[in-house]
Amino acid sequence: MKHDFSELKLDRVTRRFAGAGGKAFNALDELSLTVKRGEFIALLGPSGCGKSTALNCIAGLLGLSGGSIWLDDERLDTLPPEQRGFGMVFQNYALFPHMSVERNVGFGLRMRGASTAAIAPKVERALAMVQLAGQAHKLPGQLSGGQQQRVAIARAIVIEPPLVLMDEPLSNLDAKLRIETRAEIRRIHRELDRATIYVTHDQDEALSLADRIVVMKDGAVQQIAAPPEVYGQPANLAVARFMGYRNVLDLEVSGRDGGEVSLSGGGIALRGVAMQPIEGRRAAVAIRPEEFTVGAPEGANTIAGRVDNVEYSGRDALLDLVTASGTVLHVRGPVSIRRGDEVRVHVPPERVLVYRPD
């Protein structure tokens, strides 16, 4: 498998499974994506959205029900996994417990028929890249979880693959190790100058690691964009909800002015930005808790309410604000706020995102 590729292309890749009663369903529905050399792609979404199915189709662990996969002008979906030459990092590490770190890392090279003399320097370089020099003769059970995951990464990259596939590689690590290891993954990706496709359900991981994020739901792509766009301009309500827009209000459209929409309902009046063409008299408004400013005077895009619950978060608190009509808003505010306080909150119109309702 060539290493000097330009792009990996997924063309309407589909994977169908038999469901209850023999009725088929698409776990992956016509995924089309082009990945450039050197690019880091995150497949992001909740459990069951199709992201791991997509990764396994690329790896060759699952066959396609439709579509094709290409590495430049070479078709891959007709090849078995071992001929695709990709490196894969699994969620559970998948290390051989009876083999030393050195032998685990060199396993793929041995399976390819490389000589002992050729394997040794490559294993040494891979271990140095993941900062495990000096650990070669230990067994996996003698290492921490973070070190075991780095052994798994070394095993994936030692074969010098054109593409590295990672399936939820940090989910078994504690919070501190996750942060440290994802920084290591990004560093290794830069040094390799290959492509990485990374599956995760964690928005922070995707935002911090990826050049582009593919947000998925029910086997279908919802949005493909750079992290700032996915975070700040979700393509639809499903993406907005998944990316932390906890306040979703169903309101009546009272006016339109270009891309700006005026909405009202239940004693709330807001102006916001239409993220989709809005048809009819109803629309859904999505707002992040941190977009509100607590203590605002009366005016446009200001909402009054009583604090019903306070969750201390360190620097700030998450407040449940109940309006006079009973609508509950989730708001980030100062830790000085107490349950029962009457407050006003303001949100800028450009941070009020308006979508078609569900």
GROMACS .gro file of C-alpha atoms in nm, residues 87 93 96 134 196 204 226 253 256-257 291 298 312:
model
   13
   87GLY     CA    1  -0.306   0.111   1.125
   93TYR     CA    2  -0.604  -0.161   2.335
   96PHE     CA    3  -0.128  -0.950   2.366
  134GLY     CA    4   1.300   0.205   2.791
  196THR     CA    5  -0.605   1.006   1.087
  204ASP     CA    6  -1.414   1.819   2.353
  226ALA     CA    7  -1.407   2.275   1.085
  253VAL     CA    8  -4.225   3.355   1.440
  256ARG     CA    9  -3.841   3.832   0.953
  257ASP     CA   10  -3.577   4.077   0.839
  291GLU     CA   11  -2.414   3.274   2.599
  298GLU     CA   12  -3.459   4.534   3.071
  312TYR     CA   13  -2.151   2.481   4.154
   0.00000   0.00000   0.00000
